[in-house]
Short mmCIF file of C-alpha atoms and ligand atoms in Angstrom, two decimals:
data_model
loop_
_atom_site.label_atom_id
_atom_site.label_comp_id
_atom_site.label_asym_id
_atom_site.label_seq_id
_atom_site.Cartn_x
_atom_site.Cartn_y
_atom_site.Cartn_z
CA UNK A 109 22.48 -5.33 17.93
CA UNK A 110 18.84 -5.04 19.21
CA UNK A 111 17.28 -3.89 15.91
CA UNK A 112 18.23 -3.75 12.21
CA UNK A 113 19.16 0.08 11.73
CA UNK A 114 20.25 2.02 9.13
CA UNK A 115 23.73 4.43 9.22
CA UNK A 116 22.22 6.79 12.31
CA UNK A 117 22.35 10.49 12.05
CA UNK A 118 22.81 11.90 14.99
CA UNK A 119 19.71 13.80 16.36
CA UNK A 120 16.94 11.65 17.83
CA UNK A 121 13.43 12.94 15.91
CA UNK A 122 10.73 12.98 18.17
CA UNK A 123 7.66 15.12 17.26
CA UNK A 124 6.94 16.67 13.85
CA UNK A 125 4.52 19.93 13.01
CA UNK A 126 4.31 21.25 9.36
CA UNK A 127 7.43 21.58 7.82
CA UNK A 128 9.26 21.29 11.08
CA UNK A 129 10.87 18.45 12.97
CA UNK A 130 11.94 19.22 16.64
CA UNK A 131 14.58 16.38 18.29
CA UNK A 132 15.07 15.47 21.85
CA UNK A 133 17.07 18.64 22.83
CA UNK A 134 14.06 21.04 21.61
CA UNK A 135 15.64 22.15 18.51
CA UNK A 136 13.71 22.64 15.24
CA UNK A 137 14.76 22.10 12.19
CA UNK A 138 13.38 22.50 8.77
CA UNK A 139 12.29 19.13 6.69
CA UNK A 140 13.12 20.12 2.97
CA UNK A 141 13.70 16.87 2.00
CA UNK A 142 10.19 16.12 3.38
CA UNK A 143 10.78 12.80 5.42
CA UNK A 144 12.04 10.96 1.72
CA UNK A 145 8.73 12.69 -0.21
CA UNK A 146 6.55 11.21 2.46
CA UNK A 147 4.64 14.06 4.00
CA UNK A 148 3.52 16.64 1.27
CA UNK A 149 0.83 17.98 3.54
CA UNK A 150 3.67 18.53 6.27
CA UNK A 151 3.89 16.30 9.87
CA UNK A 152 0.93 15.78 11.89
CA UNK A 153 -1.86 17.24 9.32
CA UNK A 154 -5.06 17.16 11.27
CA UNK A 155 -7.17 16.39 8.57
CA UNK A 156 -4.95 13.40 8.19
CA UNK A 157 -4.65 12.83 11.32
CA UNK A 158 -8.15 13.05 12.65
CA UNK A 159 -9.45 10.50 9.21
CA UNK A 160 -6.89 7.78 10.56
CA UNK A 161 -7.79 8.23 14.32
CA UNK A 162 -11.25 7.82 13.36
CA UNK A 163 -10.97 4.77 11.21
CA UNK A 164 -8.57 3.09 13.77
CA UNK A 165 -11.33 3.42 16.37
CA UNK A 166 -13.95 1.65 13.97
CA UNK A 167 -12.38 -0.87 12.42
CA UNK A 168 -8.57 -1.53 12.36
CA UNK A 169 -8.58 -4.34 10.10
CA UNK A 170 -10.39 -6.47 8.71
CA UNK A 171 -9.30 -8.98 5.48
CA UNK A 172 -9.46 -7.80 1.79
CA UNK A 173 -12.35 -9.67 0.85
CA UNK A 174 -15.00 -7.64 2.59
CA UNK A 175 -15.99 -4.50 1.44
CA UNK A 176 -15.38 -1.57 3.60
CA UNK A 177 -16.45 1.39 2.80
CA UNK A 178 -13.30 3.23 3.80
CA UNK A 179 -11.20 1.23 1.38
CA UNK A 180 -13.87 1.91 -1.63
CA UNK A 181 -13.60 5.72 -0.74
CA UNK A 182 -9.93 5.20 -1.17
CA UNK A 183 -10.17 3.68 -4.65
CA UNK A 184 -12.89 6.52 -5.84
CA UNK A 185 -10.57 8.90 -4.75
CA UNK A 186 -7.62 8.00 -6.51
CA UNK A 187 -9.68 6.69 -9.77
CA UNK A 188 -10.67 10.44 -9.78
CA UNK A 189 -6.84 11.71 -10.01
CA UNK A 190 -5.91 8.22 -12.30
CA UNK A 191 -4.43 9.12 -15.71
CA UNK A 192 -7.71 8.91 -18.01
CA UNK A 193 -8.06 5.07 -18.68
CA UNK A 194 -5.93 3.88 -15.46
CA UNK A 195 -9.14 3.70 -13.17
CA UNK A 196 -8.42 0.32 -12.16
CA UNK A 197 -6.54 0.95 -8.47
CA UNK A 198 -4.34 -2.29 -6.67
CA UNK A 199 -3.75 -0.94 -3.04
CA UNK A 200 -0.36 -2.53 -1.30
CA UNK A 201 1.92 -1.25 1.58
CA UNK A 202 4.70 0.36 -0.47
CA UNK A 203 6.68 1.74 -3.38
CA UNK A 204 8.69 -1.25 -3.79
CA UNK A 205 5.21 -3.85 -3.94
CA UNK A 206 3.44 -0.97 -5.71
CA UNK A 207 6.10 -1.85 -8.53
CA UNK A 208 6.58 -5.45 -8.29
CA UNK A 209 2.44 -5.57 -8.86
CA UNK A 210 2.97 -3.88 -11.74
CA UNK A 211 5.66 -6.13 -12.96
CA UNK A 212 3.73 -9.31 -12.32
CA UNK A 213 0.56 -7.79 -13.66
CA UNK A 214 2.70 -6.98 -17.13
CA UNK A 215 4.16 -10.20 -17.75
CA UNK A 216 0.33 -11.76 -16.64
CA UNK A 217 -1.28 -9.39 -19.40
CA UNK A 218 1.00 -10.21 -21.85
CA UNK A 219 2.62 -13.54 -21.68
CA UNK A 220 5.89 -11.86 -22.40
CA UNK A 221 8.77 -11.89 -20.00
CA UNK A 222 11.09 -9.26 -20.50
CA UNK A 223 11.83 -5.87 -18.99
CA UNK A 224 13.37 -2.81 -20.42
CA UNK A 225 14.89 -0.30 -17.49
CA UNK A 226 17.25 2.46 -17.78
CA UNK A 227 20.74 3.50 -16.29
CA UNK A 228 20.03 5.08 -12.71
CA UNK A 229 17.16 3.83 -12.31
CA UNK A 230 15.44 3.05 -8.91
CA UNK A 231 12.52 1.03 -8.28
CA UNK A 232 12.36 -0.27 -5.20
CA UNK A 233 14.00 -2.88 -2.90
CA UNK A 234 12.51 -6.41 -3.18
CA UNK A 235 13.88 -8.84 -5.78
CA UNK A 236 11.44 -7.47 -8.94
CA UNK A 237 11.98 -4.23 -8.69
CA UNK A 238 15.47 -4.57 -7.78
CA UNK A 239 15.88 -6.49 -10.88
CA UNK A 240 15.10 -2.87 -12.51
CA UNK A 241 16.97 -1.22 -10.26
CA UNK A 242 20.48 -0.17 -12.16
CA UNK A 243 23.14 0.76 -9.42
CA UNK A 244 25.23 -1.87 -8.31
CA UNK A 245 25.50 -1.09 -4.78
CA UNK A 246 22.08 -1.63 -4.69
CA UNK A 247 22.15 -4.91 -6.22
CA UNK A 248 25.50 -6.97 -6.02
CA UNK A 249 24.66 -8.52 -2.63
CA UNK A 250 21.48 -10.31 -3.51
CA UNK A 251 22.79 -11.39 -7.45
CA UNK A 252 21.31 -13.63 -9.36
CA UNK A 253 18.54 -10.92 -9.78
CA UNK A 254 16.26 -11.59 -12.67
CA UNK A 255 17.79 -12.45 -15.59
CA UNK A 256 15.51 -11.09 -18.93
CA UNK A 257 15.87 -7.50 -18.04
CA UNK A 258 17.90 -5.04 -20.33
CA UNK A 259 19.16 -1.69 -19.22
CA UNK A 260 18.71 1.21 -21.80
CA UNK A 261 20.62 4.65 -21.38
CA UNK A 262 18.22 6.89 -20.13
CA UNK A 263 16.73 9.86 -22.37
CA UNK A 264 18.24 7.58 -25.32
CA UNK A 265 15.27 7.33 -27.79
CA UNK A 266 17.17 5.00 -30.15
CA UNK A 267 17.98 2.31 -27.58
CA UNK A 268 15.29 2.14 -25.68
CA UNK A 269 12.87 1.70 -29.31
CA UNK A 270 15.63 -1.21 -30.26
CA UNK A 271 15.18 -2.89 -26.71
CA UNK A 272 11.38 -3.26 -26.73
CA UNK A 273 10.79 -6.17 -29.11
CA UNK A 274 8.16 -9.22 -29.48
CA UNK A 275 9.16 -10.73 -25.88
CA UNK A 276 8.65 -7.58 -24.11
CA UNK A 277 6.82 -7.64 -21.25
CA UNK A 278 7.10 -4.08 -20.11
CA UNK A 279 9.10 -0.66 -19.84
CA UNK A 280 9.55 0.60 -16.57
CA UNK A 281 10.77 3.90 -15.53
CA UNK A 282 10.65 7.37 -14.00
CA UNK A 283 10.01 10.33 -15.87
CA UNK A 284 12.24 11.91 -13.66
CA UNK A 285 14.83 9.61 -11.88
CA UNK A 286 15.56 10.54 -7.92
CA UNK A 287 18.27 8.44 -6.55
CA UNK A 288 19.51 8.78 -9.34
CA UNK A 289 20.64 12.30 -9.51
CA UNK A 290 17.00 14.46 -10.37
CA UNK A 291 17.64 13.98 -14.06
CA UNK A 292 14.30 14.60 -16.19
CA UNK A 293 13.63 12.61 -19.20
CA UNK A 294 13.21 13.88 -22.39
CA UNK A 295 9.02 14.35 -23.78
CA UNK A 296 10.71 12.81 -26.39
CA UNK A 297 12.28 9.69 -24.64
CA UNK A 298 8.72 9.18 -22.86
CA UNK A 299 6.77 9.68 -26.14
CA UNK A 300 9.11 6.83 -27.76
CA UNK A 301 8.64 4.30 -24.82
CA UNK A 302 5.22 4.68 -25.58
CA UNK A 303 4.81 4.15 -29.22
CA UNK A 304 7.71 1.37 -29.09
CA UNK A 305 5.53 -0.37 -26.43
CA UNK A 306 1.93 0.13 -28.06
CA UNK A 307 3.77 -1.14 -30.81
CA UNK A 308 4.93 -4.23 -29.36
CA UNK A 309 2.17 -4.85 -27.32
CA UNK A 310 4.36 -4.71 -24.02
CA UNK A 311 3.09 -2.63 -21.02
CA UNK A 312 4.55 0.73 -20.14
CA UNK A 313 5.12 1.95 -16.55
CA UNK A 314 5.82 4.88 -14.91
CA UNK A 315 6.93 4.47 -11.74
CA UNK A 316 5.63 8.32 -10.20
CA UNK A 317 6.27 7.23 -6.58
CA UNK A 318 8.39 9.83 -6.17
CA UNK A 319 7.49 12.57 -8.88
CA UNK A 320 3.89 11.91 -8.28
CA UNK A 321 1.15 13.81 -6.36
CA UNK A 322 1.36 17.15 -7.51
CA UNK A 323 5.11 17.95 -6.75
CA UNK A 324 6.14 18.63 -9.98
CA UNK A 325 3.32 21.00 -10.71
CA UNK A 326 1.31 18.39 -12.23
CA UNK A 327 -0.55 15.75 -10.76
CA UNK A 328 1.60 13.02 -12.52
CA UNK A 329 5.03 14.41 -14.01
CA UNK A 330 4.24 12.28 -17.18
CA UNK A 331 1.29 14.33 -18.58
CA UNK A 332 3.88 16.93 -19.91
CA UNK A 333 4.75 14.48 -22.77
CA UNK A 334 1.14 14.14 -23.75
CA UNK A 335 0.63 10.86 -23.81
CA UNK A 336 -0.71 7.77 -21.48
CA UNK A 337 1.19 5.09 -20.13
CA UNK A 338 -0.22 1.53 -19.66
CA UNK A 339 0.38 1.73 -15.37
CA UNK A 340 1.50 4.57 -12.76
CA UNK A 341 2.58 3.31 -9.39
CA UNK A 342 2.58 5.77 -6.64
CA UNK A 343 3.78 5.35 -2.73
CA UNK A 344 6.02 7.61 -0.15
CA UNK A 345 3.73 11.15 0.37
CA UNK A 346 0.40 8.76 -0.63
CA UNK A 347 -0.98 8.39 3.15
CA UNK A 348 0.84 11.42 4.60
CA UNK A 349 3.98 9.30 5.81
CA UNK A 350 1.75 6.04 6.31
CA UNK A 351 3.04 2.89 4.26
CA UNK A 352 0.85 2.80 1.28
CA UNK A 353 1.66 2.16 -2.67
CA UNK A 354 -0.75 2.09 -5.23
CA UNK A 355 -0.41 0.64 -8.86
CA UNK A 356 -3.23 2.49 -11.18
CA UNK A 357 -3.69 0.44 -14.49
CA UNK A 358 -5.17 -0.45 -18.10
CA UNK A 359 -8.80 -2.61 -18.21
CA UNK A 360 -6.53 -5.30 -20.39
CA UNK A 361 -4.36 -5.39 -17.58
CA UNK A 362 -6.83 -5.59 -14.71
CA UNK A 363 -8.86 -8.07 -16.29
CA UNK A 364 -5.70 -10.42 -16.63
CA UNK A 365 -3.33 -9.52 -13.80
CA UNK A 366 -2.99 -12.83 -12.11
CA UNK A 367 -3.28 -13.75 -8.72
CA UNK A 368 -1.76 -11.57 -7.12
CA UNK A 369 -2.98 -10.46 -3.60
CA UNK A 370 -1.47 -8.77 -0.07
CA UNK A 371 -2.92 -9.28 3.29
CA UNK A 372 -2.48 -5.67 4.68
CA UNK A 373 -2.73 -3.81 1.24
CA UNK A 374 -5.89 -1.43 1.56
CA UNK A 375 -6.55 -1.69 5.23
CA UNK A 376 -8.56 0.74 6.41
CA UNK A 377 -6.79 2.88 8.87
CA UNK A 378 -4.00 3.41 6.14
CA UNK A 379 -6.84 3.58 3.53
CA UNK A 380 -8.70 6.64 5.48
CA UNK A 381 -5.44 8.37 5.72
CA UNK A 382 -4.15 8.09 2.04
CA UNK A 383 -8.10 8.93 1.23
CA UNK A 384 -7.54 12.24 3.21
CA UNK A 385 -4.10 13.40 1.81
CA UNK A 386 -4.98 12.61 -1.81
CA UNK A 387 -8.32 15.01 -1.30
CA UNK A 388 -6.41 17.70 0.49
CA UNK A 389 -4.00 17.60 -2.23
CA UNK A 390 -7.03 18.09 -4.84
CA UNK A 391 -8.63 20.29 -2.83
CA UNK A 392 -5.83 22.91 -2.17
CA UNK A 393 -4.69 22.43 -5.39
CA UNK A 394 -1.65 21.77 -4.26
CA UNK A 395 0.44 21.04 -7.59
CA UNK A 396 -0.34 25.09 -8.34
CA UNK A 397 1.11 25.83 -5.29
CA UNK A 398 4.04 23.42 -5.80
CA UNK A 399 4.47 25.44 -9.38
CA UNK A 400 4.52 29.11 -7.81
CA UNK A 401 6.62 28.50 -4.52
CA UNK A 402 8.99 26.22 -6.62
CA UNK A 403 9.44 28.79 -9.55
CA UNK A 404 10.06 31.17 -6.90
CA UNK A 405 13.04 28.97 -4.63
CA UNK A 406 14.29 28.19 -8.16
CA UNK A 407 14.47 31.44 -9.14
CA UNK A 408 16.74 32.16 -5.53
CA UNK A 409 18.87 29.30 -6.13
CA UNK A 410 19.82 30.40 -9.60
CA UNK A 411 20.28 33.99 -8.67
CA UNK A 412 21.99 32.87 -5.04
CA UNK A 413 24.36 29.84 -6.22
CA UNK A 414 24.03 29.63 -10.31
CA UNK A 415 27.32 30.62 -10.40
CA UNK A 416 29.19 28.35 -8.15
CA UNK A 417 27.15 25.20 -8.80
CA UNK A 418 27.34 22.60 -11.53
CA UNK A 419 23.94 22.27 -12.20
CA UNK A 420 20.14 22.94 -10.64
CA UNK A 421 17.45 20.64 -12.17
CA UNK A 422 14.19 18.91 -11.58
CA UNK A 423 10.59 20.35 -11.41
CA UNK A 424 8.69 22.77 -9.10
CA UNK A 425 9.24 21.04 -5.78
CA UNK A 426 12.00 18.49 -6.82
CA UNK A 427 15.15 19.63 -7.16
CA UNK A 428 18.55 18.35 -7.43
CA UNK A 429 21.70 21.11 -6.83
CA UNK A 430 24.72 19.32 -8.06
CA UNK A 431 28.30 20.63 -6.67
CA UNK A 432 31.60 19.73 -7.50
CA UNK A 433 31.93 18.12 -3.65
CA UNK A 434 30.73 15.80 -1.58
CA UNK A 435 26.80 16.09 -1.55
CA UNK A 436 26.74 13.81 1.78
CA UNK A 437 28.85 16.51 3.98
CA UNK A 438 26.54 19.78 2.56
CA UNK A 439 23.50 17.43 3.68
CA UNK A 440 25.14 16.84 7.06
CA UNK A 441 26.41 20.73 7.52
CA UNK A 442 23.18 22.09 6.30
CA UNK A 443 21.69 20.13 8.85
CA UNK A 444 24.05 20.70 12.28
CA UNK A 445 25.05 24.27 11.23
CA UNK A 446 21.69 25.74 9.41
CA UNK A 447 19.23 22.64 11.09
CA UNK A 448 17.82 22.21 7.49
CA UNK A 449 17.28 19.10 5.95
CA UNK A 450 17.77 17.81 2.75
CA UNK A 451 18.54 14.66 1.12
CA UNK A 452 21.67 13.43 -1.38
CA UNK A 453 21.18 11.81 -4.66
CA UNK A 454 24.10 10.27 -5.73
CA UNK A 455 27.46 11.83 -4.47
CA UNK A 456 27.00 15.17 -6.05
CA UNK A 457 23.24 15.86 -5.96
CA UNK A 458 21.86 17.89 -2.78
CA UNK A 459 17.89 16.52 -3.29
CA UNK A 460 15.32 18.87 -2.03
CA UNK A 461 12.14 16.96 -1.59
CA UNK A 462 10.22 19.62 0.41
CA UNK A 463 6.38 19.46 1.79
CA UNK A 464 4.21 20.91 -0.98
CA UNK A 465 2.94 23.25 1.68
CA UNK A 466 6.07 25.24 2.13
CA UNK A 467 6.24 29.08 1.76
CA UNK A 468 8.46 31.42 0.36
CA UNK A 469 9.68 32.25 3.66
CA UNK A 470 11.01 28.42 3.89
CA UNK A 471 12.86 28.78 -0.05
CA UNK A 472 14.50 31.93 1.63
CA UNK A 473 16.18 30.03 4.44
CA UNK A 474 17.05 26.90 2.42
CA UNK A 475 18.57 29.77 -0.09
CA UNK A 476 20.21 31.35 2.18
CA UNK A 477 21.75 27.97 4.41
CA UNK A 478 22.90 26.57 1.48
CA UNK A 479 24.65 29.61 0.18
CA UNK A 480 26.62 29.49 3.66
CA UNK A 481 27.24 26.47 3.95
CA UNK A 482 28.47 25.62 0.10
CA UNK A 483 30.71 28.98 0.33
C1 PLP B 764 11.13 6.20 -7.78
C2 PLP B 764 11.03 5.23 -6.64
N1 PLP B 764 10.52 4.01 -6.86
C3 PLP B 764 10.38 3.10 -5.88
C4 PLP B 764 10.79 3.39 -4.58
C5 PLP B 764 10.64 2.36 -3.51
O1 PLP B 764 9.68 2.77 -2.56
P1 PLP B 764 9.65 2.08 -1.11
O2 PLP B 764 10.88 2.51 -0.39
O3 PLP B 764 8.38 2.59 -0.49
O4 PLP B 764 9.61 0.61 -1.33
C6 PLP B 764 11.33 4.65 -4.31
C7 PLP B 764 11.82 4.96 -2.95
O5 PLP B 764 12.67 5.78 -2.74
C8 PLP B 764 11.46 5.59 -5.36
O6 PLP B 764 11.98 6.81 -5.15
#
């Protein structure tokens, strides 16, 4: 084995353009699952593009320490989309780090050690936010994870308000889970993690790395409850498909978040690029669109497979079509029969994750290739 790969699929990807990817034998195909979330401005954006080129012929790196103006532009820019209150921006390399800052930072802020997560949840990879990460086949290869986390039954208000107590540290969780099948939470479940944690003086969290950035027709997905969490962390789409996580948060939690540090975290090629997509996305108010083209593909995929489906769910551009079969095989026939692709989550969820700058025209084919290939 010359590298450490993941299950292959077959077609080699080699060049990307808007919502396309083309492999090695010329053929296109349509990314609606958007690369895992990671390119909501679509492959190769030149604004993107031209930012990062730029910056890498400046100054590639340089450490953390220094100012750079580059990097400060970077934390401007995503103080100015920052839940009111969550100015304070920690830049890192990932989703996974973006939530393991935040976990650190919590139990720093508050001397208290304990986590509250829910079932389905993921959070990332590395041992901390594995630790909050509820499926097992994530998990039982690296056990002993941490030990004071306790998993609550997502959207269960009573549960989750008797898990947060004194020794609370934080609440972590998505306000709509995506590996774990698209499954919104309740306003009501995220208005009760905040009052129980206010009320304990534990740290709440909402991991938006994947809900975030305008796909759900609001910047965050949270601000439908009407209420402000303690930290948002926010990777995948964040630089355009460059690795970059962010973890916005509280003054009582900057001012006492520990030691923590990274060595790459905010380096300026990344930072110009994640500076660029976050102002495109402002600046072509791109959660509207995500709103009016996802409406509309909902709106297909009720009329086109309501019937035959189990359930369709989620929030403008995330969406989760769950079938009675296997979700793996429509991903892989959707792909070698209709060369769209989508994503599973969990085995009966087809995940559509789509750049926020698709059209109509794109919800019409997806429509229309998975109504062929589930009948
Ligand atoms: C909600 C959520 N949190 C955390 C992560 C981890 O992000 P990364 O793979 O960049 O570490 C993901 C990745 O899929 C995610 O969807």
């Amino acid at each position: 084995m010359s590298g450490f790969i993941y299950s292959q699929k077959s077609m080699q990807i080699s060049a990307g353009d808007g919502v396309y990817l083309t492999d090695d034998d010329g053929i296109e195909y349509l990314d609606f699952g958007g690369s895992y979330a990671c390119v909501p401005l679509g492959h190769g954006h030149e604004t993107v593009q031209s930012a990062t080129r730029e910056q890498l012929s400046e100054l590639t790196f340089v450490q953390a320490v220094y100012p750079v103006e580059t990097r400060q532009q970077l934390y401007d820019t995503i103080a100015a989309v920052a839940p009111r209150g969550l100015e304070n921006v920690w830049v890192c390399n990932s989703g996974t780090e973006a939530n393991e800052a935040a976990l650190k930072f919590a139990r720093s802020a508050t001397d208290n050690t304990k986590f509250v997560a829910t079932t389905h949840a993921f959070h990332g990879r590395t041992m901390g936010s594995l630790s909050l990460t509820w499926d097992d086949k994530y998990r039982s290869y690296y056990e002993p994870l941490l030990a004071d986390v306790e998993f609550v039954p997502y959207n269960d208000s009573e549960a989750l308000a008797a898990a947060v107590d004194d020794d609370t540290a934080a609440v972590m969780m998505e306000p709509i889970q995506g590996a774990g099948g698209i499954t919104p939470a309740t306003d009501e479940f995220l208005q009760t993690a905040r009052e129980a944690t206010a009320e304990a003086g534990a740290a709440l969290i909402f991991d938006e790395i994947q809900t975030g950035l305008g796909r759900t027709g609001r910047f965050w997905n949270f601000e439908r409850a009407g209420i402000v969490p303690d930290m948002v962390t926010s990777a995948k789409g964040l630089a355009n498909g460059l690795p970059v996580g962010a973890t916005l948060c509280r003054d009582w939690i900057a001012e006492d978040y520990g030691s923590h540090a990274s060595t790459f975290g905010g380096n300026p090629v990344i930072a110009a690029a994640a500076e660029a997509t976050v102002s495109t996305i402002r600046e072509e108010n791109l959660s509207s669109h995500a709103t009016e083209v996802g409406s509309y593909l909902w709106g297909e995929l009720e009329r086109e497979l309501g019937g035959e489906v189990r359930d369709i769910r989620g929030e403008g551009l995330m969406i989760g079509i769950e079938i009675d079969g296997s979700a793996a095989d429509v991903v892989h026939d959707l792909a070698h029969e209709e060369q769209v692709l989508t994503l599973t989550a969990g085995k009966h969820v087809v995940r559509l994750l789509p750049p926020l700058v698709v059209e109509e025209d794109h919800a019409d084919r997806v429509v229309s290739a998975l109504s062929s290939v589930l009948s």
